[in-house]
Tab-separated table of C-alpha atoms in Angstrom:
chain	number	residue	atom	x	y	z
A	1	PHE	CA	-6.493	-16.575	-1.371
A	2	VAL	CA	-4.769	-17.356	-4.649
A	3	GLU	CA	-8.063	-17.547	-6.564
A	4	ARG	CA	-9.129	-14.126	-5.297
A	5	VAL	CA	-5.846	-12.233	-5.479
A	6	LEU	CA	-3.890	-13.651	-8.453
A	7	PRO	CA	-5.999	-12.228	-11.319
A	8	MET	CA	-5.873	-8.660	-9.962
A	9	LEU	CA	-2.232	-8.946	-8.869
A	10	SER	CA	-1.109	-10.327	-12.239
A	11	LYS	CA	-2.721	-7.371	-13.989
A	12	HIS	CA	-0.805	-4.835	-11.912
A	13	ILE	CA	2.535	-6.620	-12.324
A	14	GLU	CA	2.066	-6.974	-16.104
A	15	ARG	CA	1.000	-3.336	-16.385
A	16	ALA	CA	4.273	-2.298	-14.746
A	17	GLY	CA	6.339	-4.407	-17.121
A	18	ALA	CA	7.689	-6.706	-14.416
A	19	GLU	CA	8.129	-10.282	-15.611
A	20	MET	CA	8.091	-13.651	-13.939
A	21	ASP	CA	10.832	-16.185	-14.644
A	22	THR	CA	8.338	-18.379	-16.513
A	23	LYS	CA	6.262	-17.269	-19.462
A	24	LYS	CA	3.948	-20.228	-20.025
A	25	LYS	CA	0.318	-19.940	-19.035
A	26	GLY	CA	-0.254	-21.714	-15.758
A	27	ALA	CA	3.436	-21.786	-14.828
A	28	LYS	CA	3.424	-18.001	-14.585
A	29	GLU	CA	0.494	-18.054	-12.160
A	30	ALA	CA	2.163	-20.848	-10.180
A	31	GLU	CA	5.330	-18.773	-9.795
A	32	LEU	CA	3.333	-15.752	-8.666
A	33	ALA	CA	1.558	-17.920	-6.092
A	34	LEU	CA	4.968	-19.136	-4.890
A	35	ARG	CA	6.192	-15.568	-4.572
A	36	LEU	CA	3.116	-14.737	-2.490
A	37	TYR	CA	3.857	-17.749	-0.290
A	38	TYR	CA	7.398	-16.558	0.443
A	39	LEU	CA	6.188	-13.009	0.988
A	40	ALA	CA	3.731	-14.409	3.555
A	41	CYS	CA	6.513	-16.413	5.207
A	42	GLY	CA	8.640	-13.294	5.497
A	43	GLU	CA	5.766	-11.448	7.141
A	44	ALA	CA	5.189	-14.413	9.482
A	45	VAL	CA	8.844	-14.345	10.584
A	46	LYS	CA	8.488	-10.634	11.404
A	47	ARG	CA	5.331	-11.286	13.446
A	48	LEU	CA	7.016	-14.116	15.373
A	49	SER	CA	9.993	-11.896	16.181
A	50	HIS	CA	7.957	-8.766	16.952
A	51	PRO	CA	4.250	-9.513	17.544
A	52	PRO	CA	2.150	-6.619	16.207
A	53	ASP	CA	-0.159	-4.670	18.467
A	54	GLU	CA	-3.870	-5.140	17.858
A	55	ALA	CA	-5.725	-2.194	16.418
A	56	LYS	CA	-7.314	-0.054	19.111
A	57	GLY	CA	-10.630	1.702	18.779
A	58	SER	CA	-13.976	2.226	20.423
A	59	PRO	CA	-15.667	-1.092	21.327
A	60	ALA	CA	-18.638	-2.069	19.180
A	61	SER	CA	-21.918	-1.544	20.996
A	62	SER	CA	-24.163	-4.380	22.115
A	63	ARG	CA	-26.822	-3.045	19.743
A	64	GLU	CA	-24.465	-3.422	16.778
A	65	LEU	CA	-23.489	-6.959	17.817
A	66	ASP	CA	-27.101	-8.010	18.418
A	67	SER	CA	-28.241	-6.539	15.109
A	68	LEU	CA	-25.566	-8.361	13.121
A	69	GLY	CA	-25.968	-11.586	15.091
A	70	ALA	CA	-29.726	-11.648	14.524
A	71	TYR	CA	-29.446	-11.883	10.712
A	72	VAL	CA	-26.726	-14.506	10.304
A	73	GLY	CA	-29.496	-17.062	9.648
A	74	PRO	CA	-31.125	-15.268	6.680
A	75	ALA	CA	-27.645	-14.729	5.200
A	76	GLN	CA	-27.222	-18.527	5.040
A	77	TRP	CA	-30.608	-19.602	3.634
A	78	LEU	CA	-29.544	-19.545	-0.013
A	79	TYR	CA	-26.179	-21.169	0.714
A	80	ALA	CA	-27.959	-24.110	2.370
A	81	ALA	CA	-30.348	-24.590	-0.571
A	82	HIS	CA	-27.427	-24.560	-3.001
A	83	GLU	CA	-25.995	-27.625	-1.239
A	84	LEU	CA	-28.895	-29.793	-2.516
A	85	ARG	CA	-27.634	-32.446	-4.931
A	86	ALA	CA	-29.342	-34.217	-7.834
A	87	PRO	CA	-32.136	-35.128	-8.205
A	88	GLN	CA	-33.145	-32.370	-5.744
A	89	ALA	CA	-30.942	-29.716	-7.401
A	90	THR	CA	-33.865	-28.023	-9.177
A	91	ALA	CA	-35.519	-24.618	-8.908
A	92	ALA	CA	-38.621	-26.065	-7.218
A	93	TRP	CA	-36.606	-28.017	-4.637
A	94	GLY	CA	-34.359	-25.016	-3.948
A	95	ALA	CA	-37.282	-22.650	-3.325
A	96	TRP	CA	-38.996	-25.319	-1.202
A	97	TYR	CA	-35.967	-25.768	1.027
A	98	VAL	CA	-35.521	-22.004	1.479
A	99	SER	CA	-39.211	-21.772	2.451
A	100	ARG	CA	-38.722	-24.509	5.068
A	101	LEU	CA	-35.720	-22.710	6.529
A	102	CYS	CA	-37.705	-19.468	6.636
A	103	ARG	CA	-40.682	-21.145	8.314
A	104	ALA	CA	-38.469	-22.671	11.018
A	105	ASP	CA	-37.651	-19.145	12.228
A	106	GLY	CA	-41.087	-17.606	11.738
A	107	TRP	CA	-40.512	-16.091	8.289
A	108	ARG	CA	-42.752	-16.472	5.234
A	109	LEU	CA	-41.047	-16.733	1.849
A	110	VAL	CA	-42.421	-14.254	-0.725
A	111	ALA	CA	-40.000	-14.757	-3.627
A	112	CYS	CA	-36.943	-16.888	-4.345
A	113	VAL	CA	-34.779	-16.816	-7.484
A	114	GLY	CA	-31.713	-18.933	-8.228
A	115	ALA	CA	-31.430	-20.976	-5.019
A	116	SER	CA	-30.563	-24.309	-6.680
A	117	ARG	CA	-27.496	-25.485	-8.579
A	118	ALA	CA	-29.595	-26.004	-11.708
A	119	GLU	CA	-30.116	-22.238	-11.933
A	120	ASP	CA	-26.456	-21.212	-11.658
A	121	PHE	CA	-26.110	-20.400	-15.360
A	122	ARG	CA	-29.585	-18.917	-15.791
A	123	LEU	CA	-29.181	-15.936	-13.455
A	124	ALA	CA	-28.746	-13.248	-16.092
A	125	VAL	CA	-30.801	-10.597	-17.817
A	126	PRO	CA	-30.577	-11.114	-21.620
A	127	GLY	CA	-28.469	-8.576	-23.429
A	128	LEU	CA	-25.102	-7.961	-25.077
A	129	PRO	CA	-23.417	-8.743	-22.808
A	130	PRO	CA	-25.924	-10.360	-20.425
A	131	VAL	CA	-26.232	-8.806	-16.953
A	132	ARG	CA	-25.512	-11.452	-14.314
A	133	PHE	CA	-26.873	-11.381	-10.786
A	134	PRO	CA	-26.620	-13.644	-7.701
A	135	ALA	CA	-29.436	-15.686	-6.166
A	136	TRP	CA	-31.835	-13.721	-3.966
A	137	CYS	CA	-34.989	-14.148	-1.910
A	138	LEU	CA	-37.568	-11.995	-0.133
A	139	ALA	CA	-39.241	-13.029	3.134
A	140	CYS	CA	-41.537	-11.411	5.713
A	141	ARG	CA	-42.167	-11.823	9.435
A	142	GLY	CA	-44.662	-9.605	11.188
A	143	LYS	CA	-43.979	-6.091	9.947
A	144	GLU	CA	-40.409	-6.879	8.984
A	145	ALA	CA	-39.037	-7.986	5.591
A	146	VAL	CA	-35.598	-9.157	4.509
A	147	LEU	CA	-34.151	-9.117	1.016
A	148	ALA	CA	-31.279	-11.637	1.097
A	149	PHE	CA	-28.538	-12.076	-1.516
A	150	ARG	CA	-26.220	-15.079	-1.835
A	151	GLY	CA	-22.442	-14.797	-2.042
A	152	SER	CA	-20.119	-16.318	-4.644
A	153	THR	CA	-20.859	-20.005	-5.269
A	154	SER	CA	-20.785	-20.398	-9.067
A	155	PRO	CA	-18.749	-19.270	-12.109
A	156	GLN	CA	-21.506	-16.756	-12.809
A	157	ASP	CA	-20.933	-15.160	-9.421
A	158	TRP	CA	-17.175	-14.993	-10.026
A	159	ALA	CA	-17.876	-13.280	-13.336
A	160	ILE	CA	-19.715	-10.527	-11.420
A	161	ASN	CA	-16.728	-10.128	-9.091
A	162	SER	CA	-14.376	-9.794	-12.068
A	163	GLU	CA	-16.381	-6.913	-13.600
A	164	CYS	CA	-14.544	-4.470	-11.355
A	165	ASP	CA	-14.897	-1.313	-13.438
A	166	GLU	CA	-15.954	1.686	-11.346
A	167	VAL	CA	-19.298	3.184	-12.430
A	168	ALA	CA	-21.376	6.071	-11.176
A	169	ILE	CA	-24.617	5.495	-9.268
A	170	CYS	CA	-26.776	6.828	-12.078
A	171	HIS	CA	-29.848	8.159	-10.267
A	172	GLU	CA	-31.470	11.568	-10.256
A	173	ASN	CA	-31.152	11.778	-6.458
A	174	ALA	CA	-27.548	10.519	-6.257
A	175	PRO	CA	-24.597	12.930	-5.798
A	176	SER	CA	-22.043	12.965	-8.590
A	177	ASP	CA	-19.248	11.528	-6.418
A	178	TRP	CA	-21.151	8.324	-5.622
A	179	SER	CA	-19.639	5.432	-7.553
A	180	ALA	CA	-19.252	1.699	-7.003
A	181	HIS	CA	-18.097	-1.685	-8.330
A	182	GLY	CA	-19.576	-2.006	-11.828
A	183	GLY	CA	-20.513	-5.694	-11.710
A	184	MET	CA	-22.284	-5.312	-8.373
A	185	VAL	CA	-24.149	-2.164	-9.406
A	186	ARG	CA	-25.457	-3.902	-12.530
A	187	ALA	CA	-26.392	-6.993	-10.503
A	188	ALA	CA	-28.317	-4.882	-7.975
A	189	ARG	CA	-30.186	-3.077	-10.753
A	190	ALA	CA	-31.036	-6.365	-12.477
A	191	ILE	CA	-32.539	-7.823	-9.284
A	192	LEU	CA	-34.439	-4.658	-8.322
A	193	TYR	CA	-35.779	-3.525	-11.678
A	194	ASP	CA	-35.615	-6.465	-14.094
A	195	CYS	CA	-36.657	-9.142	-11.581
A	196	GLY	CA	-39.241	-6.936	-9.866
A	197	ALA	CA	-37.777	-6.879	-6.349
A	198	ALA	CA	-37.984	-3.063	-6.176
A	199	SER	CA	-41.751	-2.983	-6.808
A	200	ALA	CA	-42.325	-5.693	-4.173
A	201	VAL	CA	-40.237	-3.780	-1.634
A	202	ALA	CA	-42.073	-0.535	-2.468
A	203	LYS	CA	-45.429	-2.179	-1.676
A	204	LEU	CA	-44.082	-3.540	1.594
A	205	ARG	CA	-42.717	-0.141	2.641
A	206	ALA	CA	-46.010	1.526	1.731
A	207	ASN	CA	-47.738	-0.916	4.098
A	208	GLY	CA	-45.437	-0.067	7.008
A	209	PHE	CA	-42.891	-2.892	6.695
A	210	ARG	CA	-39.313	-2.344	7.826
A	211	VAL	CA	-37.075	-3.686	5.054
A	212	ARG	CA	-33.522	-4.907	5.588
A	213	CYS	CA	-31.066	-6.163	2.963
A	214	ILE	CA	-28.859	-9.097	3.976
A	215	GLY	CA	-25.780	-10.559	2.296
A	216	HIS	CA	-22.369	-12.167	2.640
A	217	SER	CA	-19.360	-11.584	0.362
A	218	LEU	CA	-20.634	-10.801	-3.157
A	219	GLY	CA	-24.153	-10.775	-1.710
A	220	ALA	CA	-23.060	-8.150	0.817
A	221	GLY	CA	-21.782	-5.846	-1.922
A	222	VAL	CA	-24.981	-6.242	-3.947
A	223	ALA	CA	-27.070	-5.719	-0.781
A	224	ALA	CA	-25.249	-2.469	0.056
A	225	LEU	CA	-25.868	-1.087	-3.439
A	226	ALA	CA	-29.475	-2.336	-3.499
A	227	THR	CA	-30.017	-0.487	-0.202
A	228	THR	CA	-28.621	2.660	-1.822
A	229	LEU	CA	-30.893	2.419	-4.865
A	230	LEU	CA	-34.036	1.589	-2.846
A	231	ASN	CA	-33.542	4.603	-0.578
A	232	LEU	CA	-32.871	6.861	-3.566
A	233	ASP	CA	-36.076	5.590	-5.245
A	234	ASP	CA	-38.334	6.447	-2.300
A	235	PRO	CA	-36.861	8.760	0.352
A	236	SER	CA	-40.332	9.461	1.850
A	237	HIS	CA	-40.672	6.127	3.698
A	238	PRO	CA	-38.433	4.807	6.516
A	239	GLN	CA	-35.066	3.946	5.094
A	240	VAL	CA	-34.103	0.459	4.005
A	241	THR	CA	-31.239	-0.803	6.176
A	242	ALA	CA	-28.625	-3.514	5.634
A	243	SER	CA	-26.759	-6.089	7.739
A	244	LEU	CA	-23.713	-7.358	5.873
A	245	TYR	CA	-20.946	-9.891	6.471
A	246	ALA	CA	-17.477	-9.795	4.863
A	247	VAL	CA	-18.554	-6.937	2.616
A	248	PRO	CA	-16.160	-6.370	-0.329
A	249	ALA	CA	-14.512	-3.080	-1.224
A	250	CYS	CA	-17.308	-1.940	-3.522
A	251	ALA	CA	-18.076	1.750	-2.882
A	252	SER	CA	-16.348	5.080	-3.353
A	253	PRO	CA	-15.315	6.841	-0.128
A	254	ALA	CA	-18.149	9.372	-0.518
A	255	LEU	CA	-20.751	6.621	-0.894
A	256	ALA	CA	-19.223	4.621	1.970
A	257	GLU	CA	-19.577	7.648	4.271
A	258	ALA	CA	-23.189	8.231	3.228
A	259	LEU	CA	-24.111	4.600	3.929
A	260	LYS	CA	-23.045	4.831	7.581
A	261	GLU	CA	-26.633	5.783	8.411
A	262	THR	CA	-28.162	2.636	6.940
A	263	VAL	CA	-25.491	-0.066	6.494
A	264	GLU	CA	-23.606	-2.070	9.126
A	265	ALA	CA	-21.103	-4.790	8.299
A	266	ALA	CA	-19.028	-7.358	10.201
A	267	ILE	CA	-15.420	-7.977	9.104
A	268	LEU	CA	-13.172	-10.611	10.672
A	269	ARG	CA	-9.417	-10.115	11.190
A	270	ASP	CA	-7.421	-10.855	8.017
A	271	ASP	CA	-10.320	-11.414	5.586
A	272	VAL	CA	-8.953	-10.620	2.130
A	273	VAL	CA	-12.230	-9.623	0.434
A	274	PRO	CA	-12.883	-6.272	2.211
A	275	ARG	CA	-9.290	-5.296	1.349
A	276	LEU	CA	-9.311	-6.497	-2.250
A	277	SER	CA	-9.386	-3.178	-4.088
A	278	GLU	CA	-7.282	-2.038	-7.025
A	279	LYS	CA	-5.386	0.301	-4.702
A	280	HIS	CA	-4.422	-2.462	-2.288
A	281	CYS	CA	-3.530	-4.882	-5.093
A	282	ALA	CA	-1.222	-2.241	-6.585
A	283	ARG	CA	0.428	-1.922	-3.170
A	284	LEU	CA	0.767	-5.715	-2.884
A	285	ALA	CA	2.337	-5.833	-6.374
A	286	ARG	CA	4.982	-3.368	-5.197
A	287	GLU	CA	5.722	-5.614	-2.208
A	288	VAL	CA	6.029	-8.714	-4.423
A	289	VAL	CA	8.513	-7.003	-6.739
A	290	ALA	CA	10.512	-5.588	-3.806
A	291	ASP	CA	10.659	-9.079	-2.245
A	292	ASP	CA	12.433	-10.630	-5.251
A	293	ALA	CA	15.830	-11.127	-3.552
A	294	HIS	CA	14.259	-12.731	-0.458
A	295	TYR	CA	12.129	-15.002	-2.644
A	296	ARG	CA	15.116	-16.327	-4.594
A	297	GLU	CA	17.251	-16.898	-1.486
A	298	ALA	CA	14.457	-18.609	0.485
A	299	PHE	CA	13.417	-20.770	-2.448
A	300	ALA	CA	17.007	-21.935	-2.977
A	301	LYS	CA	17.290	-22.889	0.713
A	302	ASP	CA	14.012	-24.781	0.716
A	303	ARG	CA	14.863	-26.628	-2.478
A	304	ALA	CA	18.158	-27.763	-0.928
A	305	ALA	CA	16.366	-28.758	2.291
A	306	TYR	CA	13.821	-30.826	0.368
A	307	THR	CA	16.650	-32.578	-1.500
A	308	ARG	CA	18.227	-33.514	1.833
A	309	TYR	CA	14.877	-34.832	3.049
A	310	CYS	CA	14.512	-37.024	-0.054
A	311	ASN	CA	17.957	-38.487	0.626
A	312	THR	CA	16.878	-39.569	4.142
A	313	LEU	CA	13.795	-41.522	3.044
A	314	GLY	CA	13.958	-45.084	4.327
A	315	LYS	CA	16.875	-44.320	6.643
A	316	LYS	CA	16.950	-43.988	10.421
A	317	GLU	CA	17.491	-40.581	11.917
A	318	GLY	CA	18.553	-39.351	15.352
A	319	MET	CA	15.944	-38.632	17.984
A	320	VAL	CA	16.694	-34.897	18.185
A	321	HIS	CA	17.241	-32.768	15.116
A	322	ALA	CA	19.610	-29.845	15.295
A	323	SER	CA	18.431	-26.395	14.317
A	324	GLU	CA	21.592	-25.460	12.442
A	325	GLU	CA	21.215	-25.055	8.696
A	326	PRO	CA	23.773	-26.719	6.430
A	327	PRO	CA	25.376	-24.259	4.003
A	328	THR	CA	23.341	-23.653	0.877
A	329	PRO	CA	24.930	-22.276	-2.296
A	330	PRO	CA	23.628	-18.771	-2.941
A	331	PRO	CA	21.265	-18.374	-5.897
A	332	PRO	CA	22.728	-16.866	-9.045
A	333	VAL	CA	22.558	-13.086	-9.073
A	334	GLN	CA	20.216	-11.850	-11.752
A	335	LYS	CA	20.077	-8.326	-12.998
A	336	VAL	CA	16.673	-6.866	-12.184
A	337	GLU	CA	15.476	-4.095	-14.438
A	338	PRO	CA	13.717	-1.275	-12.591
A	339	VAL	CA	9.969	-1.299	-13.138
A	340	ARG	CA	7.376	1.336	-12.560
A	341	LEU	CA	4.434	0.112	-10.464
A	342	LEU	CA	1.256	2.046	-9.863
A	343	SER	CA	1.357	4.270	-6.787
A	344	ASP	CA	-1.599	4.834	-4.465
A	345	ASP	CA	-2.315	8.110	-6.275
A	346	ASP	CA	-2.663	6.303	-9.619
A	347	VAL	CA	-5.634	4.197	-8.497
A	348	ARG	CA	-9.042	5.369	-7.336
A	349	PRO	CA	-9.893	3.387	-4.220
A	350	LEU	CA	-13.073	1.436	-3.584
A	351	VAL	CA	-13.711	0.735	0.090
A	352	PRO	CA	-16.065	-1.296	2.314
A	353	PRO	CA	-19.226	0.776	2.864
A	354	GLY	CA	-21.099	1.688	6.024
A	355	ARG	CA	-20.406	1.248	9.736
A	356	LEU	CA	-17.964	-1.602	10.274
A	357	VAL	CA	-17.738	-3.960	13.246
A	358	PHE	CA	-14.157	-5.227	13.075
A	359	CYS	CA	-13.627	-8.465	15.021
A	360	GLN	CA	-10.090	-9.411	15.966
A	361	GLY	CA	-8.340	-11.692	18.408
A	362	ARG	CA	-6.746	-15.107	18.560
A	363	ASP	CA	-7.502	-18.594	19.789
A	364	GLY	CA	-11.220	-18.092	20.279
A	365	VAL	CA	-10.754	-14.931	22.389
A	366	PHE	CA	-12.270	-12.080	20.365
A	367	GLU	CA	-13.119	-8.429	20.747
A	368	ALA	CA	-14.993	-6.144	18.370
A	369	GLN	CA	-14.566	-2.480	17.661
A	370	SER	CA	-16.690	0.015	15.808
A	371	ALA	CA	-14.867	1.480	12.816
A	372	ASP	CA	-15.090	2.522	9.175
A	373	TYR	CA	-13.039	1.985	6.018
A	374	THR	CA	-10.188	4.169	7.366
A	375	LEU	CA	-9.246	1.588	10.051
A	376	GLU	CA	-5.498	0.915	9.817
A	377	PRO	CA	-5.643	-2.940	9.477
A	378	LEU	CA	-7.921	-2.533	6.428
A	379	GLN	CA	-5.366	-0.485	4.493
A	380	ALA	CA	-3.435	-3.455	3.062
A	381	VAL	CA	-4.036	-7.055	1.986
A	382	GLN	CA	-2.957	-9.330	4.834
A	383	VAL	CA	-0.940	-12.194	3.311
A	384	THR	CA	-1.643	-14.776	6.019
A	385	PRO	CA	-3.134	-18.297	6.162
A	386	ARG	CA	-6.277	-16.749	7.677
A	387	ALA	CA	-6.933	-14.446	4.734
A	388	VAL	CA	-9.503	-16.855	3.265
A	389	ASP	CA	-10.629	-18.705	6.415
A	390	ASP	CA	-11.695	-15.401	8.002
A	391	HIS	CA	-14.029	-14.801	5.054
A	392	SER	CA	-16.239	-17.715	6.104
A	393	LEU	CA	-19.693	-16.742	7.349
A	394	ASP	CA	-19.416	-19.441	10.025
A	395	ALA	CA	-16.156	-17.913	11.283
A	396	ILE	CA	-17.729	-14.442	11.416
A	397	ALA	CA	-20.759	-15.811	13.277
A	398	PHE	CA	-18.500	-17.563	15.789
A	399	SER	CA	-16.519	-14.375	16.430
A	400	LEU	CA	-19.742	-12.420	17.113
A	401	ARG	CA	-20.906	-15.110	19.554
A	402	ALA	CA	-17.480	-15.175	21.210
A	403	VAL	CA	-17.471	-11.405	21.720
A	404	LYS	CA	-20.967	-11.520	23.233
A	405	ALA	CA	-20.069	-14.399	25.573
A	406	ARG	CA	-16.787	-12.802	26.637
A	407	ARG	CA	-18.504	-9.535	27.514
A	408	GLY	CA	-21.091	-11.443	29.526
A	409	SER	CA	-18.545	-13.008	31.881
A	410	SER	CA	-14.966	-12.071	32.633
A	411	PRO	CA	-12.324	-14.805	32.221
A	412	ILE	CA	-11.114	-16.341	35.484
A	413	VAL	CA	-7.505	-16.718	34.295
A	414	LYS	CA	-5.637	-14.201	32.162
A	415	PRO	CA	-4.391	-15.854	28.922
A	416	ALA	CA	-0.685	-16.718	29.050
A	417	PRO	CA	1.593	-14.423	27.011
A	418	LEU	CA	3.198	-16.114	24.029
A	419	ALA	CA	6.898	-16.860	24.415
A	420	PRO	CA	9.182	-15.321	21.741
A	421	ALA	CA	10.006	-17.668	18.871
A	422	LYS	CA	13.427	-16.060	18.328
A	423	VAL	CA	15.890	-15.024	21.017
A	424	ASP	CA	19.087	-13.194	20.047
A	425	GLU	CA	18.292	-13.971	16.396
A	426	LYS	CA	18.212	-17.717	17.148
A	427	TRP	CA	15.079	-19.812	16.772
A	428	VAL	CA	13.713	-21.321	19.982
A	429	PRO	CA	13.333	-25.138	19.912
A	430	CYS	CA	10.185	-26.968	20.991
A	431	SER	CA	9.705	-26.665	24.760
A	432	VAL	CA	8.488	-30.279	25.034
A	433	CYS	CA	10.848	-32.401	22.907
A	434	GLY	CA	13.714	-29.923	22.556
A	435	SER	CA	13.898	-30.437	18.784
A	436	ASP	CA	13.910	-27.864	16.061
A	437	VAL	CA	10.252	-27.182	15.226
A	438	THR	CA	10.726	-28.285	11.600
A	439	TRP	CA	11.770	-31.849	12.455
A	440	THR	CA	8.441	-33.287	11.242
A	441	SER	CA	8.533	-31.271	8.007
A	442	SER	CA	9.898	-32.297	4.621
A	443	VAL	CA	11.574	-28.880	4.374
A	444	ARG	CA	13.744	-28.571	7.458
A	445	GLY	CA	15.925	-25.874	8.882
A	446	SER	CA	14.973	-22.797	6.859
A	447	ASP	CA	13.307	-19.666	8.206
A	448	THR	CA	10.469	-20.189	5.766
A	449	ALA	CA	9.748	-23.661	7.135
A	450	ARG	CA	10.013	-22.429	10.722
A	451	ALA	CA	7.553	-19.628	10.061
A	452	TYR	CA	4.814	-22.202	9.435
A	453	SER	CA	6.080	-24.894	11.823
A	454	THR	CA	6.345	-22.707	14.923
A	455	HIS	CA	3.308	-23.009	17.173
A	456	HIS	CA	2.448	-21.854	20.664
A	457	CYS	CA	0.565	-23.713	23.347
A	458	ARG	CA	-2.386	-21.493	24.170
A	459	ALA	CA	-2.460	-22.703	27.774
A	460	CYS	CA	1.177	-22.204	28.845
A	461	GLY	CA	2.277	-19.941	25.970
A	462	GLN	CA	5.470	-21.888	25.166
A	463	VAL	CA	6.898	-22.579	21.695
A	464	VAL	CA	6.003	-26.098	20.505
A	465	CYS	CA	6.276	-28.198	17.357
A	466	ALA	CA	3.355	-29.800	15.535
A	467	PHE	CA	4.065	-33.250	16.972
A	468	CYS	CA	4.077	-32.067	20.586
A	469	ALA	CA	0.924	-29.966	20.134
A	470	PRO	CA	-1.011	-31.825	17.423
A	471	ALA	CA	-4.048	-30.272	15.773
A	472	ALA	CA	-4.718	-32.707	12.902
A	473	ASP	CA	-1.546	-31.472	11.167
A	474	SER	CA	-0.121	-33.267	8.138
A	475	VAL	CA	3.555	-34.169	8.632
A	476	ALA	CA	6.148	-35.808	6.404
A	477	ALA	CA	6.030	-39.614	6.103
A	478	ASP	CA	8.711	-42.110	5.071
A	479	ALA	CA	7.896	-41.996	1.370
A	480	LEU	CA	8.054	-39.307	-1.269
A	481	GLY	CA	4.818	-37.347	-1.499
A	482	GLU	CA	3.190	-39.119	1.470
A	483	THR	CA	2.053	-37.489	4.690
A	484	LEU	CA	0.747	-38.619	8.058
A	485	THR	CA	-2.123	-36.901	9.841
A	486	LEU	CA	-1.526	-36.294	13.524
A	487	PRO	CA	-4.379	-36.554	16.035
A	488	ASP	CA	-6.365	-33.470	16.966
A	489	LYS	CA	-5.647	-32.619	20.609
A	490	ARG	CA	-7.150	-29.136	20.655
A	491	VAL	CA	-9.296	-28.182	23.652
A	492	THR	CA	-11.405	-25.235	24.767
A	493	LEU	CA	-10.126	-23.008	27.585
A	494	PRO	CA	-13.279	-21.473	29.095
A	495	SER	CA	-11.432	-20.206	32.168
A	496	ARG	CA	-9.390	-17.993	29.824
A	497	GLY	CA	-12.371	-16.793	27.797
A	498	CYS	CA	-11.489	-19.102	24.905
A	499	LEU	CA	-14.681	-20.652	23.541
A	500	GLY	CA	-13.280	-22.512	20.532
A	501	PRO	CA	-10.871	-25.455	20.429
A	502	VAL	CA	-7.250	-24.263	20.348
A	503	ARG	CA	-3.819	-25.843	20.099
A	504	VAL	CA	-2.248	-26.946	23.392
A	505	CYS	CA	0.880	-28.974	24.080
A	506	ARG	CA	0.540	-32.591	25.152
A	507	PRO	CA	1.447	-31.913	28.826
A	508	CYS	CA	-1.275	-29.230	29.050
A	509	HIS	CA	-3.688	-31.531	27.233
A	510	PHE	CA	-3.075	-34.177	29.907
A	511	ARG	CA	-4.273	-31.736	32.578
A	512	ALA	CA	-7.041	-30.183	30.459
A	513	TYR	CA	-9.611	-30.833	33.219
A	514	ASP	CA	-8.056	-28.022	35.251
A	515	LEU	CA	-7.912	-25.584	32.342
């Protein structure tokens, strides 16, 4: 999350004249990351006190789910080849391994560029500056062809992401209000016209092939824009379509609307990449600046709590830890100069293009709805621990499978509602051991620590601590800087429609056979 958000967020905060406490390079970014952490903790406390309602919309159709589920494999071919290590990390080995993966599913590889690690710094069209592009491949099966693009795996790919200037889709058939992410437009043009992919696709379309562009993350953005250019080049043949996963905010609203006919994309819950536009980063910068007082107070409390923890190292403690916080001296009041941050009207938005299948849910129980870029949950960066994990192609694939399986058979038992973590403004202790949930943490007693130490058993729904519902958590040990890893006691709950392993308390784990 920090790697994706910090560069854009820093730019908006600096542009507004707001300053961090530290000025040194590196320390400034570290402080901004810390401010994001406390902003996330504040949001987590609000969700624990008042759980938000899930976004409602029309359910995604089985056709949409099947179409996206069918092309998860081709989206992963180039990722798998990139995992080859020396001495197999060469162009020949990379293309060979992609061809083997294609053959295993009945495809025949036609072209492959940049699959191996050895080619990471060669994927560029010479020029001043050079035009970078991600790895890509073209494969055929029957009368179907796929043009697959790889997501961000190298510094070259990150350089494409950082070229976020908005440029027009310069084509004689393109409307004037079609614009997109500059780095991705240039990458799509380099692959199609400099590498020759467009001429190969044109021959396939002339021979009756149905062509589909595939991609994840950066590859999804390039695939969406390649689909646009290919259809503009030759509108006489059946349109090129696209199946995308975790597509970034890369198109103007007008282009995003036009691509609904040809592009479909899967987005999972809190994934940061589809939300990572200049507009949303400007909004997040306003939240960071407005959260200054909370950040200073929470940081002072946690620093005092960590000092108390250090003083207990090597000493015996009581069996049950109270939830009352010892008094902490308030942080010094600092005069904050008013700053002017960019408003939503100051920034032209880029949005995720096409028809969107938005997957949401918790604990392996998912549902999917059909939507577009105007969906409410996509209107702000979600500062949560899942913001990066939900970007994983494996996580997206699992959510699609979970939705399909859940629709195929109704759960026998309705999932238990989650018990409130705060009652009358007081934090609820663990239902198993009766301790404050932070008793295994090195930072005990603060709201910030409780926000990330409060868990729920997904079988009974009660509040539990990490020790009483272990899921391979790291907890504080009896030495400074050391941690202990708890066992992983997660289980699946098929009777509740939960297909993935989820956190349960030890008593429920003991009777997991009946769950």
